[in-house]
Amino acid sequence: MADSALHSPPLHTGQEIEFDRAKIRRDMIIRRIGKVGMAFNPIFAYFFLWAPIIILVVFSFNNAETVSVWRGFTTQWYQNIFTNALSAGTESARFSTEIMLTSVGNSLFVALVTTIISTVIGTMVAMSLVRGNFPGKSVMDAVLYLPVVIPEITQAISLAVFFRIVFDFVNNANDGLRAAPGFGTIIIGHVAFCISYVTIVVRARFADMNPRLEEAARDLGANEWRTFWRVTFPLILPGVIAGGLLAFTISLDDFIVTFFVSGIGTTTLPIFVYGLLKTRVPPEINAISTLMLVASTVLVGVSLIMQGRNAGKN
Amino acid sequence: MTQQPYDVELINVIKEFASPRKDGLVRAVDDVSLQISDGEFFALLGPSGCGKTTTLRMIAGFEDTSSGQILIRGNAVQDVPPFHRPVNTVFQDYALFPHMTALQNVMFGLEMEGVSRSEAKQRATEALELVQLPQAADRKPRQLSGGMQQRVALARALVKRPAVLLLDEPLSALDLKLREDMRYELKAMQKTLGITFIFVTHDQEEAMTMADRIAVMDRGKVLQVGTPEEIYETPATMFVADFIGETNFLRGKLVGQEGQYGVIELDSATTMRAMCGENPPAKGVETTVAIRPEKLTLFPVNGQVKYPDGSFDTAEAYRTAILKDPDIEVREGTIRQAVYIGTDTRYVVGIGKDRNMELTVRLQNYGLRSDAFFEKGQAVYVFWDSENARVLTS
Ligand SMILES: Nc1ncnc2c1ncn2[C@@H]1O[C@H](COP(=O)(O)OP(=O)(O)O)[C@@H](O)[C@H]1O
Ligand SMILES: [Mg+2]
């Protein structure tokens, strides 16, 4: 009913309008407080987030053995880790640059193989989740996030138990086969949770992609295979690279799963660093950690840039 | 005797989708049969959601039919994938490959045919010239305006030399002015190339301007197929009459016959005559009469009527003069509303014994505005040729 407009008195033409100055002033103050709050909120949050890391980086250049007081700038600890020497008081028997570099090599090897396998599988999973139409798709879509949210320790233990069962089975089978934890188990463990990350990133890219583009390719005479390689893949490639870099970083950094499923001679860098920490915290740890931080940051940064690339929607 | 097959023929095509709540099926296309001849510019016209795109996608091969048959040049194409159909599509959002230049986009379809790179490049360049875009060859789609993208999409489809080109609202994303220019350009291009065009649009003006024949769709069904003139002048249903242009609908009862006309009683004191279609309603049945606003004319009840030659006559004399034509009907009315809209003035006139039946009348402003302007509340005569009034049964 048009009547409802009559319940409040109308503004007559020519009538002077009075503003409620007090109310306006009050609202302006609230707005100003809001603005200041908006600026400070992230500062607090970021302080908690970054303070420990900044301290670590700063003290990796601290000219002192103990990590509590600043005594000047040095690159001593960085030099130490590359010259077989550890600061006094550390049992240097447990440290050698060679062993460290071997563990770096192991980490890189595991990360590389993990990345390749999980990227290929993750991309295929993403494709069927977005484009496919099969029973149980929505359930699979939902459980995709599970490996991301369940505690890593749970994953680690479940993998350890899983491998124990498999190895018992294989080793008791009396067929001469012998199996033991090693790179295989680490890589399988890493792939198991990296697939989720890759799938999530690539799926977002797929979902952003205009399905008409693939139809256009087929309309113009490309069969499914050529459509994929000429149109789909180039367009999701930034997502695939981003997912791969993410998998690489996660694998490189992983400690818990690796710790539970690794065997002899497959020490990765995080495991090696943990070994050094057993007695006390030598300042070289700060240096190694800083280097790992830089490497991860670069990889994740590139991954984010790739994810942000124009998704091919016009 | 072999008959030249139609370029595209749809026979009782039905398409059903799972309903959004997955509790049944919705019919997007409901028993559609169409015959489209070689070289025809054919428009599928209807409101949004009536099934136009779905129909087009079935012809292109992106959707299967739920039942019925689609023939392309006489061949059933159920099992033929899109990439083997001699049909190409200009998509509504153009769907240009964003990672390729305009030229590469146009070359794509030729490369898929196995045409050599150099020949593909040459033919693609020619296609871009055809759509007047040679300068954009090396630009990526995102560097092109909407109008340019649309031309690239057109070139990309035409370079394949398809038997049939499908266009899904290709002009809807363009500015009004460009859209109007493109109508004539597309039409001219189609006539030059001689390719069959199936053109989807919800814009009746667009369909009327370009198409040789129009199929009007509503809720999955084709209501009428005909030339623009047939659709406009002799709409088959109320929906068609209402969707194409403006129409007056008057409710009444068929009470008799007068020559070729049915006589419809609008109220106890008012009747009018109207053409009945092939199956006229029975006597006494409630029906609807449709008449276009521009077929109605007004002159004042009191005062003088000015003739084109400048002479004047009284309204009464004028009325007597025009009623000499047996097809003319005159009714008294009152102006309810008058809106000046540039090319013409739109009046709402109340007729009937209580003046409560509304007729919209459009009078062209061919002279000075003051010459032919009626005011609200003014008593007028409305007259029309009964041939222009039609009884609609559905
Ligand atoms: N893939 C689909 N799944 C379910 N319903 C669909 C699908 N495509 C179209 N429809 C439905 O079919 C009807 C016709 O759609 P469409 O052909 O796109 O209409 P138009 O192109 O005339 O606007 C709409 O009700 C739409 O919601
Ligand atoms: Mg549509």
XYZ file of C-alpha atoms and ligand atoms in Angstrom:
736
model
C 0.000 0.000 0.000
C 1.168 3.487 -0.790
C -0.312 4.532 2.561
C 2.714 3.312 4.477
C 4.717 6.240 3.124
C 2.359 8.550 4.988
C 3.238 7.230 8.430
C 6.269 9.492 8.631
C 5.656 13.171 7.991
C 6.738 14.233 4.524
C 9.357 16.853 3.794
C 7.458 19.688 2.258
C 8.958 21.563 -0.595
C 10.816 24.630 0.544
C 10.804 23.492 4.194
C 14.155 23.998 5.879
C 16.032 20.816 6.725
C 17.575 20.565 10.160
C 20.512 18.245 10.703
C 20.974 16.612 14.091
C 24.454 18.010 14.743
C 25.007 16.087 17.987
C 24.181 12.786 16.347
C 26.476 13.550 13.427
C 29.334 14.440 15.794
C 28.876 11.214 17.708
C 28.885 9.127 14.542
C 31.996 10.901 13.287
C 33.839 10.021 16.522
C 32.806 6.385 16.194
C 34.044 6.422 12.641
C 37.422 7.858 13.685
C 37.873 5.249 16.419
C 37.032 2.593 13.894
C 39.632 3.889 11.486
C 42.391 3.883 14.115
C 41.339 0.437 15.303
C 41.414 -0.863 11.754
C 44.996 0.247 11.406
C 46.209 -1.129 14.752
C 44.450 -4.451 14.633
C 46.729 -6.007 12.011
C 49.782 -4.481 13.644
C 49.111 -6.418 16.846
C 48.339 -9.593 15.002
C 51.399 -9.324 12.835
C 53.584 -8.629 15.836
C 52.676 -11.976 17.387
C 53.036 -13.655 14.049
C 56.392 -12.260 13.098
C 58.228 -11.297 16.293
C 59.749 -14.739 16.991
C 60.822 -15.078 13.387
C 62.361 -11.626 13.267
C 64.254 -12.355 16.494
C 65.558 -15.565 14.950
C 66.783 -13.769 11.845
C 68.326 -10.934 13.842
C 70.146 -13.257 16.224
C 71.508 -15.308 13.356
C 73.751 -12.276 12.863
C 74.448 -11.747 16.588
C 78.057 -11.815 17.616
C 77.428 -13.864 20.760
C 77.107 -17.537 21.657
C 74.088 -17.091 23.822
C 70.940 -15.938 22.220
C 69.797 -13.261 24.594
C 71.844 -10.086 24.173
C 72.861 -8.239 21.016
C 76.658 -7.929 20.794
C 77.169 -6.724 17.281
C 76.917 -7.969 13.709
C 78.643 -11.090 12.433
C 78.265 -13.633 9.654
C 80.349 -16.069 11.714
C 77.555 -18.618 12.149
C 76.840 -18.703 8.451
C 80.534 -19.314 7.800
C 80.670 -22.005 10.464
C 77.972 -24.107 8.935
C 79.842 -24.216 5.653
C 83.303 -24.866 7.162
C 82.675 -27.920 9.246
C 83.080 -25.924 12.434
C 80.519 -25.450 15.107
C 80.798 -22.997 17.942
C 82.618 -24.157 21.023
C 80.724 -26.340 23.449
C 78.907 -28.271 20.764
C 79.942 -31.817 20.201
C 81.249 -31.251 16.714
C 81.272 -34.983 16.193
C 77.576 -34.672 15.456
C 78.094 -31.886 12.937
C 79.863 -31.825 9.665
C 79.127 -29.631 6.677
C 79.175 -32.744 4.560
C 76.449 -34.430 6.587
C 74.431 -31.243 6.540
C 74.742 -30.905 2.782
C 73.790 -34.562 2.376
C 70.644 -33.917 4.393
C 69.915 -30.870 2.229
C 70.338 -33.113 -0.811
C 67.990 -35.700 0.696
C 65.418 -33.018 1.421
C 65.616 -31.671 -2.115
C 65.370 -35.153 -3.610
C 62.331 -36.053 -1.516
C 60.701 -32.692 -2.214
C 61.275 -32.966 -5.955
C 59.883 -36.476 -6.327
C 56.983 -35.628 -3.996
C 56.218 -32.522 -6.046
C 56.161 -34.329 -9.354
C 53.952 -37.156 -8.137
C 51.547 -35.019 -6.109
C 51.252 -32.370 -8.831
C 50.304 -34.887 -11.481
C 47.838 -36.715 -9.246
C 46.518 -33.517 -7.636
C 45.860 -31.900 -11.017
C 43.973 -34.942 -12.247
C 41.903 -35.033 -9.056
C 41.133 -31.318 -9.372
C 40.028 -31.817 -12.956
C 37.618 -34.608 -12.150
C 36.269 -32.737 -9.125
C 35.467 -29.657 -11.221
C 34.559 -31.088 -14.602
C 33.561 -34.611 -13.752
C 30.094 -35.794 -12.863
C 30.167 -39.021 -10.874
C 28.411 -40.399 -7.809
C 30.067 -39.434 -4.551
C 31.646 -36.339 -6.068
C 30.343 -34.018 -3.376
C 31.652 -36.326 -0.637
C 35.061 -36.429 -2.270
C 34.964 -32.676 -2.573
C 34.308 -32.393 1.159
C 37.001 -34.805 2.352
C 39.577 -33.086 0.156
C 40.366 -30.683 2.995
C 40.789 -33.445 5.554
C 44.551 -33.918 5.189
C 44.942 -30.158 5.566
C 43.022 -29.961 8.829
C 43.706 -33.225 10.649
C 46.672 -32.991 13.056
C 49.926 -33.841 11.389
C 50.853 -36.112 14.266
C 47.770 -38.206 13.518
C 48.835 -38.479 9.917
C 52.366 -39.359 10.938
C 51.281 -42.109 13.323
C 48.763 -43.523 10.884
C 51.424 -43.660 8.171
C 53.902 -45.281 10.547
C 51.347 -47.912 11.521
C 50.381 -48.404 7.890
C 53.982 -49.014 6.842
C 54.564 -51.330 9.796
C 51.627 -53.488 8.676
C 52.757 -53.486 5.063
C 56.362 -54.306 5.970
C 55.324 -57.090 8.337
C 53.212 -58.538 5.595
C 55.966 -58.275 2.962
C 58.770 -59.475 5.206
C 56.805 -62.451 6.525
C 55.737 -63.556 3.106
C 58.804 -65.744 2.707
C 59.378 -64.730 -0.871
C 62.805 -63.259 -0.295
C 61.551 -59.690 -0.497
C 62.726 -57.369 2.241
C 61.260 -53.939 2.824
C 62.366 -51.214 5.206
C 61.598 -47.530 5.764
C 63.561 -45.195 3.512
C 63.038 -42.613 0.788
C 60.102 -44.607 -0.481
C 58.179 -44.315 2.756
C 59.040 -40.631 3.199
C 57.939 -39.803 -0.330
C 54.723 -41.796 -0.026
C 54.029 -40.010 3.277
C 54.653 -36.593 1.776
C 52.667 -37.302 -1.378
C 49.771 -38.427 0.794
C 49.226 -34.964 2.189
C 50.657 -32.822 -0.617
C 47.984 -34.065 -3.047
C 45.366 -32.171 -1.043
C 47.247 -28.892 -1.277
C 47.861 -29.241 -4.999
C 44.257 -30.224 -5.624
C 42.906 -27.272 -3.663
C 45.060 -24.773 -5.553
C 44.513 -26.274 -9.006
C 40.812 -26.742 -8.385
C 40.427 -23.041 -7.617
C 42.077 -22.302 -10.936
C 39.821 -24.737 -12.766
C 36.737 -23.309 -11.156
C 37.822 -19.844 -12.320
C 38.216 -21.014 -15.862
C 35.344 -20.365 -18.233
C 34.029 -23.788 -19.330
C 32.995 -22.157 -22.611
C 36.684 -22.034 -23.550
C 36.923 -25.801 -23.669
C 33.659 -25.946 -25.566
C 34.992 -23.384 -28.029
C 38.018 -25.577 -28.642
C 35.843 -28.607 -29.307
C 33.563 -26.487 -31.466
C 36.585 -25.550 -33.564
C 37.514 -29.163 -34.155
C 39.752 -30.149 -31.244
C 39.094 -33.528 -29.665
C 39.341 -33.939 -25.880
C 43.077 -34.644 -25.901
C 43.988 -31.614 -27.975
C 41.523 -29.452 -26.093
C 43.325 -30.336 -22.887
C 46.824 -29.653 -24.133
C 46.077 -26.584 -26.265
C 43.539 -24.815 -24.078
C 42.921 -26.312 -20.652
C 46.486 -26.988 -19.603
C 48.003 -23.642 -20.636
C 45.238 -21.899 -18.726
C 45.561 -23.905 -15.528
C 49.373 -23.999 -15.729
C 49.884 -21.115 -13.288
C 47.719 -23.020 -10.811
C 49.648 -26.229 -11.409
C 52.961 -24.444 -10.856
C 51.609 -22.748 -7.756
C 50.362 -26.061 -6.385
C 53.675 -27.714 -7.193
C 55.681 -25.011 -5.436
C 53.426 -25.312 -2.424
C 53.924 -29.086 -2.351
C 57.677 -28.565 -2.712
C 57.792 -26.149 0.217
C 55.638 -28.297 2.452
C 57.698 -31.384 1.708
C 60.958 -29.500 2.237
C 59.844 -28.234 5.636
C 58.155 -31.339 6.896
C 59.402 -32.742 10.157
C 56.737 -34.799 11.887
C 55.710 -37.187 9.121
C 59.317 -37.596 8.000
C 60.436 -38.315 11.553
C 57.871 -41.112 11.881
C 58.439 -42.846 8.564
C 62.135 -42.321 7.786
C 64.806 -44.980 8.101
C 68.577 -45.066 8.264
C 70.506 -42.878 5.830
C 67.531 -40.797 4.789
C 68.000 -37.860 7.142
C 66.380 -34.722 5.789
C 67.408 -31.207 6.800
C 64.687 -30.660 9.445
C 65.601 -34.016 11.059
C 69.290 -33.085 10.968
C 68.620 -29.737 12.627
C 66.562 -31.446 15.297
C 69.559 -33.693 16.005
C 71.759 -30.658 16.617
C 69.284 -29.271 19.107
C 69.459 -32.249 21.430
C 71.931 -30.749 23.856
C 71.588 -26.995 23.473
C 70.787 -24.373 20.834
C 73.961 -23.419 19.005
C 73.771 -20.046 17.190
C 74.356 -21.810 13.876
C 70.802 -23.130 14.196
C 69.594 -19.564 13.726
C 71.631 -19.289 10.562
C 70.370 -22.571 9.108
C 66.786 -21.696 10.027
C 67.120 -18.290 8.413
C 68.342 -19.886 5.195
C 65.409 -22.305 5.247
C 63.068 -19.399 5.866
C 64.408 -17.510 2.869
C 64.095 -20.545 0.614
C 60.508 -21.258 1.721
C 59.464 -17.633 1.464
C 60.726 -17.388 -2.087
C 58.920 -20.573 -3.097
C 55.635 -19.615 -1.454
C 55.937 -16.101 -2.863
C 56.293 -17.407 -6.397
C 53.414 -19.802 -5.731
C 51.168 -16.934 -4.655
C 52.109 -14.873 -7.684
C 51.222 -17.793 -9.915
C 47.884 -18.285 -8.180
C 47.084 -14.615 -8.628
C 47.625 -14.620 -12.372
C 44.606 -13.704 -14.457
C 42.543 -16.849 -14.543
C 41.522 -16.530 -18.170
C 38.124 -15.050 -17.516
C 37.611 -12.168 -19.851
C 12.305 -37.731 -56.223
C 14.936 -36.539 -53.831
C 14.272 -33.409 -51.931
C 17.076 -31.088 -50.916
C 17.453 -31.694 -47.183
C 17.176 -28.841 -44.747
C 20.430 -27.461 -43.398
C 19.228 -28.043 -39.876
C 16.148 -29.932 -38.882
C 14.884 -30.541 -35.361
C 12.249 -33.230 -34.959
C 10.326 -33.284 -31.685
C 13.403 -32.411 -29.674
C 13.079 -32.546 -25.904
C 15.762 -31.652 -23.390
C 15.358 -32.306 -19.710
C 17.747 -31.316 -16.939
C 17.804 -32.457 -13.359
C 15.912 -29.817 -11.410
C 18.020 -27.573 -9.171
C 16.817 -29.413 -6.050
C 17.505 -32.756 -7.736
C 13.951 -33.870 -7.053
C 12.886 -34.267 -10.641
C 13.368 -33.032 -14.164
C 12.826 -29.642 -15.736
C 12.109 -29.340 -19.432
C 14.367 -26.707 -20.926
C 13.284 -27.567 -24.478
C 9.829 -29.015 -24.952
C 9.034 -30.829 -28.179
C 10.648 -28.423 -30.599
C 10.502 -29.038 -34.333
C 12.188 -26.649 -36.745
C 13.250 -26.696 -40.360
C 15.979 -24.296 -41.345
C 16.925 -24.003 -45.000
C 20.260 -23.421 -46.641
C 21.360 -19.797 -46.529
C 18.655 -18.726 -44.145
C 19.118 -16.175 -41.369
C 17.046 -17.811 -38.674
C 16.394 -16.237 -35.278
C 15.393 -17.993 -32.080
C 13.611 -15.334 -30.095
C 12.284 -15.523 -26.571
C 12.664 -14.271 -23.043
C 15.595 -15.277 -20.877
C 15.372 -18.880 -19.721
C 13.039 -20.044 -22.485
C 15.516 -22.608 -23.806
C 17.217 -20.793 -26.679
C 20.776 -21.487 -25.584
C 19.968 -25.099 -24.804
C 18.523 -25.548 -28.303
C 21.643 -24.047 -29.822
C 23.929 -26.178 -27.644
C 22.155 -29.325 -28.813
C 22.712 -28.334 -32.446
C 26.378 -27.635 -31.693
C 26.684 -30.938 -29.862
C 27.458 -29.713 -26.354
C 24.259 -31.222 -24.986
C 22.575 -34.487 -25.887
C 18.893 -34.488 -26.690
C 16.671 -36.244 -24.156
C 14.516 -37.370 -27.049
C 13.876 -36.401 -30.636
C 16.260 -35.988 -33.518
C 18.571 -33.362 -34.915
C 19.555 -33.584 -38.561
C 22.278 -31.521 -40.171
C 21.985 -31.585 -43.983
C 19.889 -34.680 -43.607
C 22.267 -36.577 -41.328
C 21.278 -37.538 -37.824
C 23.962 -36.205 -35.511
C 23.166 -37.854 -32.168
C 26.498 -39.638 -31.998
C 28.600 -36.969 -33.675
C 30.782 -35.018 -31.221
C 30.987 -31.228 -31.601
C 34.402 -31.389 -33.227
C 33.006 -33.443 -36.106
C 29.915 -31.330 -36.767
C 30.017 -28.890 -39.707
C 28.735 -26.240 -37.338
C 30.529 -23.441 -35.501
C 29.481 -21.230 -32.657
C 29.916 -17.615 -31.664
C 29.514 -17.785 -27.913
C 27.612 -15.248 -25.880
C 30.750 -14.234 -23.967
C 32.864 -14.903 -27.107
C 35.039 -17.484 -25.273
C 38.228 -16.311 -26.957
C 41.320 -18.171 -25.784
C 42.971 -15.655 -23.456
C 46.454 -17.091 -23.895
C 46.424 -16.681 -27.654
C 46.523 -13.603 -29.864
C 43.571 -12.742 -32.079
C 45.329 -14.326 -35.044
C 46.179 -17.487 -33.089
C 42.566 -17.699 -31.982
C 41.411 -17.612 -35.581
C 44.117 -20.052 -36.692
C 43.202 -22.577 -33.996
C 40.305 -24.155 -35.852
C 42.318 -24.474 -39.057
C 45.238 -26.110 -37.261
C 42.801 -28.643 -35.829
C 41.817 -29.499 -39.403
C 45.440 -30.149 -40.240
C 45.816 -27.098 -42.452
C 49.489 -26.138 -42.767
C 50.664 -23.272 -40.588
C 51.353 -20.945 -43.485
C 47.997 -21.573 -45.091
C 46.240 -21.293 -41.737
C 47.941 -17.986 -41.137
C 46.926 -16.659 -44.510
C 43.325 -17.750 -44.196
C 43.114 -16.419 -40.640
C 44.476 -13.076 -41.786
C 41.845 -12.966 -44.510
C 39.146 -13.779 -41.968
C 40.302 -10.925 -39.756
C 40.135 -8.652 -42.790
C 36.591 -9.828 -43.454
C 35.577 -8.641 -39.993
C 37.641 -5.462 -40.453
C 40.138 -6.220 -37.735
C 43.479 -6.851 -39.461
C 45.210 -4.419 -37.103
C 44.317 -6.497 -34.049
C 45.974 -9.715 -35.204
C 48.767 -9.700 -32.641
C 46.771 -8.515 -29.672
C 45.537 -10.696 -26.853
C 41.765 -10.774 -26.248
C 42.013 -8.741 -23.040
C 43.608 -5.916 -25.027
C 40.558 -5.735 -27.292
C 37.274 -3.931 -26.753
C 34.032 -5.905 -26.527
C 33.173 -5.076 -30.115
C 36.577 -6.192 -31.338
C 36.411 -9.418 -29.350
C 33.064 -10.091 -30.917
C 34.579 -9.681 -34.381
C 37.449 -12.011 -33.560
C 34.951 -14.610 -32.341
C 33.078 -14.210 -35.604
C 36.255 -14.563 -37.668
C 37.307 -17.612 -35.654
C 34.028 -19.361 -36.441
C 33.702 -18.203 -40.067
C 37.218 -19.205 -41.039
C 36.095 -22.828 -40.600
C 33.586 -22.301 -43.442
C 30.813 -24.039 -41.514
C 27.563 -25.181 -43.064
C 25.783 -23.466 -40.209
C 26.901 -20.682 -37.897
C 25.317 -20.568 -34.459
C 25.287 -17.224 -32.685
C 24.223 -16.970 -29.046
C 23.211 -13.386 -28.286
C 26.423 -12.125 -29.883
C 25.427 -8.472 -29.653
C 24.092 -8.404 -26.116
C 27.378 -7.312 -24.548
C 27.830 -4.340 -26.864
C 26.845 -0.702 -26.437
C 23.507 0.273 -27.910
C 24.918 2.203 -30.860
C 27.429 -0.464 -31.815
C 24.790 -3.129 -31.356
C 22.503 -1.410 -33.845
C 25.280 -0.975 -36.410
C 26.329 -4.591 -36.037
C 22.809 -5.793 -36.851
C 23.067 -4.497 -40.390
C 26.667 -5.535 -40.757
C 25.973 -9.114 -39.654
C 22.981 -9.309 -41.935
C 25.001 -8.070 -44.903
C 27.837 -10.460 -44.087
C 25.443 -13.387 -43.890
C 23.938 -12.579 -47.272
C 27.381 -12.250 -48.862
C 28.724 -15.486 -47.420
C 25.501 -17.410 -47.936
C 26.068 -19.363 -44.711
C 23.035 -20.418 -42.708
C 22.893 -18.401 -39.490
C 20.973 -19.494 -36.423
C 20.829 -16.494 -34.213
C 19.658 -16.510 -30.613
C 18.339 -13.329 -29.058
C 15.874 -12.042 -26.495
C 15.703 -8.695 -28.312
C 12.701 -8.634 -30.634
C 13.994 -5.636 -32.538
C 17.247 -7.444 -33.229
C 15.389 -10.498 -34.512
C 13.043 -8.387 -36.625
C 15.898 -6.412 -38.179
C 18.101 -9.328 -39.114
C 16.190 -12.536 -39.521
C 14.574 -14.029 -42.603
C 12.448 -16.102 -40.267
C 11.891 -16.035 -36.542
C 10.903 -18.789 -34.136
C 9.328 -17.337 -31.009
C 9.954 -19.492 -27.947
C 8.453 -19.485 -24.503
C 9.044 -21.956 -21.689
C 10.771 -24.445 -23.947
C 8.142 -24.415 -26.663
C 8.181 -22.866 -30.118
C 4.980 -20.851 -30.341
C 5.250 -19.522 -33.872
C 7.631 -19.622 -36.795
C 7.407 -17.043 -39.528
C 8.847 -14.036 -41.276
C 9.180 -10.907 -39.157
C 6.098 -9.516 -40.859
C 4.009 -12.611 -40.209
C 5.066 -12.687 -36.580
C 4.303 -9.022 -36.088
C 1.115 -8.689 -38.110
C -0.459 -12.049 -37.419
C 0.784 -13.247 -34.048
C -0.495 -16.716 -33.258
C -0.823 -16.323 -29.513
C -1.126 -13.656 -26.864
C 2.430 -14.325 -25.807
C 3.779 -13.667 -29.297
C 1.663 -10.556 -29.714
C 2.820 -9.246 -26.363
C 6.479 -10.157 -26.735
C 6.912 -8.618 -30.182
C 6.207 -4.920 -29.930
C 3.348 -3.313 -28.051
C -0.199 -4.605 -28.280
C -3.636 -3.770 -26.917
C -5.527 -6.737 -25.566
C -9.282 -6.476 -25.151
C -11.346 -9.209 -23.514
C -14.752 -10.007 -24.951
C -17.242 -12.627 -26.128
C -17.749 -13.707 -29.696
C -21.365 -12.906 -30.493
C -21.650 -13.093 -34.252
C -20.184 -12.946 -37.695
C -20.012 -10.005 -40.081
C -18.391 -10.809 -43.387
C -14.869 -12.001 -42.761
C -14.969 -10.679 -39.208
C -16.096 -12.058 -35.927
C -18.077 -9.615 -33.808
C -16.891 -9.390 -30.242
C -18.896 -7.886 -27.457
C -16.597 -5.895 -25.202
C -19.325 -4.673 -22.856
C -23.111 -4.445 -23.034
C -22.910 -1.348 -25.213
C -19.676 -1.871 -27.145
C -18.716 -4.322 -29.848
C -15.818 -4.554 -32.238
C -14.938 -6.664 -35.229
C -11.800 -8.703 -35.555
C -10.186 -11.238 -37.857
C -10.573 -14.807 -36.652
C -7.751 -17.237 -37.365
C -8.035 -20.717 -38.829
C -9.922 -22.117 -35.879
C -12.276 -19.400 -34.640
C -13.717 -19.705 -31.138
C -17.280 -20.880 -30.646
C -20.004 -18.321 -30.082
C -20.241 -17.049 -26.539
C -16.691 -18.013 -25.671
C -14.473 -15.473 -23.900
C -11.707 -14.385 -26.249
C -9.031 -11.785 -26.586
C -8.737 -9.247 -29.364
C -5.329 -7.789 -30.133
C -4.634 -4.582 -31.999
C -1.367 -2.688 -32.328
C -1.226 0.921 -31.012
C 0.022 2.300 -34.317
C -3.003 0.893 -36.155
C -5.276 3.201 -34.140
C -5.932 6.844 -34.953
C -7.648 9.648 -33.059
C -9.598 12.717 -33.915
C -11.455 15.094 -31.611
C -15.162 14.786 -30.934
C -15.634 18.520 -30.690
C -13.801 20.717 -33.093
C -12.173 20.398 -36.432
C -10.012 17.882 -38.198
C -7.116 19.110 -40.279
C -6.394 17.272 -43.505
C -2.904 16.837 -44.906
C -3.674 19.415 -47.605
C -4.356 22.015 -44.916
C -8.116 22.177 -45.236
C -10.408 21.708 -42.252
C -13.591 19.837 -41.697
C -15.845 19.237 -38.712
C -15.299 16.091 -36.733
C -18.775 14.898 -37.559
C -18.247 15.289 -41.305
C -14.905 13.534 -41.028
C -16.488 10.659 -39.177
C -19.148 10.239 -41.822
C -16.487 10.344 -44.522
C -14.265 7.638 -43.078
C -17.179 5.366 -42.226
C -17.848 5.051 -45.955
C -15.125 2.430 -45.852
C -16.932 -0.656 -44.503
C -13.776 -1.965 -42.814
C -13.380 1.116 -40.620
C -14.709 1.175 -37.104
C -15.043 4.273 -34.925
C -15.551 4.347 -31.139
C -15.844 7.201 -28.728
C -13.332 7.535 -25.947
C -11.613 9.772 -23.445
C -7.915 10.568 -23.266
C -6.523 9.145 -20.014
C -2.857 9.873 -20.525
C -0.682 11.579 -23.118
C 3.075 11.116 -23.224
C 5.248 12.818 -25.770
C 8.132 10.502 -26.765
C 9.806 12.227 -29.661
C 8.978 10.320 -32.815
C 5.432 9.862 -31.662
C 2.980 10.558 -28.878
C 1.571 7.727 -26.858
C -1.997 8.087 -25.671
C -4.014 5.924 -23.374
C -7.662 6.187 -24.327
C -10.531 4.839 -22.271
C -13.339 3.381 -24.391
C -16.518 1.438 -23.744
C -19.615 2.483 -21.921
C -17.760 3.354 -18.707
C -14.600 4.386 -20.528
C -12.741 1.755 -18.523
C -11.311 -0.296 -21.358
C -7.906 1.050 -22.141
C -6.424 1.336 -25.595
C -2.910 2.532 -26.213
C -2.667 4.668 -29.327
C 0.530 5.854 -30.953
C 0.352 8.853 -33.209
C 3.364 9.833 -35.198
C 4.474 13.411 -34.680
C 4.780 14.152 -38.370
C 3.765 17.775 -38.134
C 4.001 20.395 -35.457
C 3.244 18.962 -32.110
C 0.374 21.360 -31.476
C -1.376 20.175 -34.649
C -2.201 16.774 -33.332
C -2.113 16.897 -29.620
C -4.917 15.762 -27.407
C -5.175 16.585 -23.757
C -5.988 14.439 -20.810
C -9.730 14.241 -20.330
C -10.495 15.278 -23.911
C -13.288 13.418 -25.720
C -11.995 11.743 -28.882
C -12.935 9.276 -31.557
C -10.694 6.256 -32.008
C -10.829 4.563 -35.368
C -9.132 1.653 -37.007
C -9.328 -0.788 -39.858
C -10.883 -4.013 -38.617
C -8.402 -6.045 -40.615
C -5.826 -5.047 -38.035
C -7.739 -6.454 -35.083
C -7.209 -10.153 -34.431
C -8.915 -12.694 -32.250
C -6.358 -14.722 -30.295
C -7.341 -18.052 -28.890
C -4.351 -18.721 -26.666
N 23.089 -27.417 -17.495
C 21.872 -27.149 -17.002
N 21.409 -27.784 -15.910
C 20.177 -27.527 -15.424
N 19.321 -26.654 -15.955
C 19.723 -25.969 -17.040
C 21.009 -26.187 -17.623
N 21.122 -25.366 -18.701
C 19.967 -24.682 -18.775
N 19.123 -25.047 -17.788
C 17.759 -24.539 -17.590
O 17.067 -24.628 -18.793
C 16.275 -23.489 -19.014
C 16.615 -22.846 -20.337
O 17.891 -22.272 -20.263
P 18.597 -21.588 -21.505
O 18.547 -22.501 -22.656
O 19.932 -21.145 -21.074
O 17.655 -20.350 -21.756
P 17.909 -19.038 -22.643
O 19.159 -19.197 -23.422
O 16.686 -18.941 -23.495
O 17.960 -17.897 -21.683
C 16.502 -22.571 -17.823
O 15.441 -22.746 -16.940
C 17.778 -23.067 -17.232
O 17.792 -22.873 -15.856
Mg 20.898 -17.957 -23.322
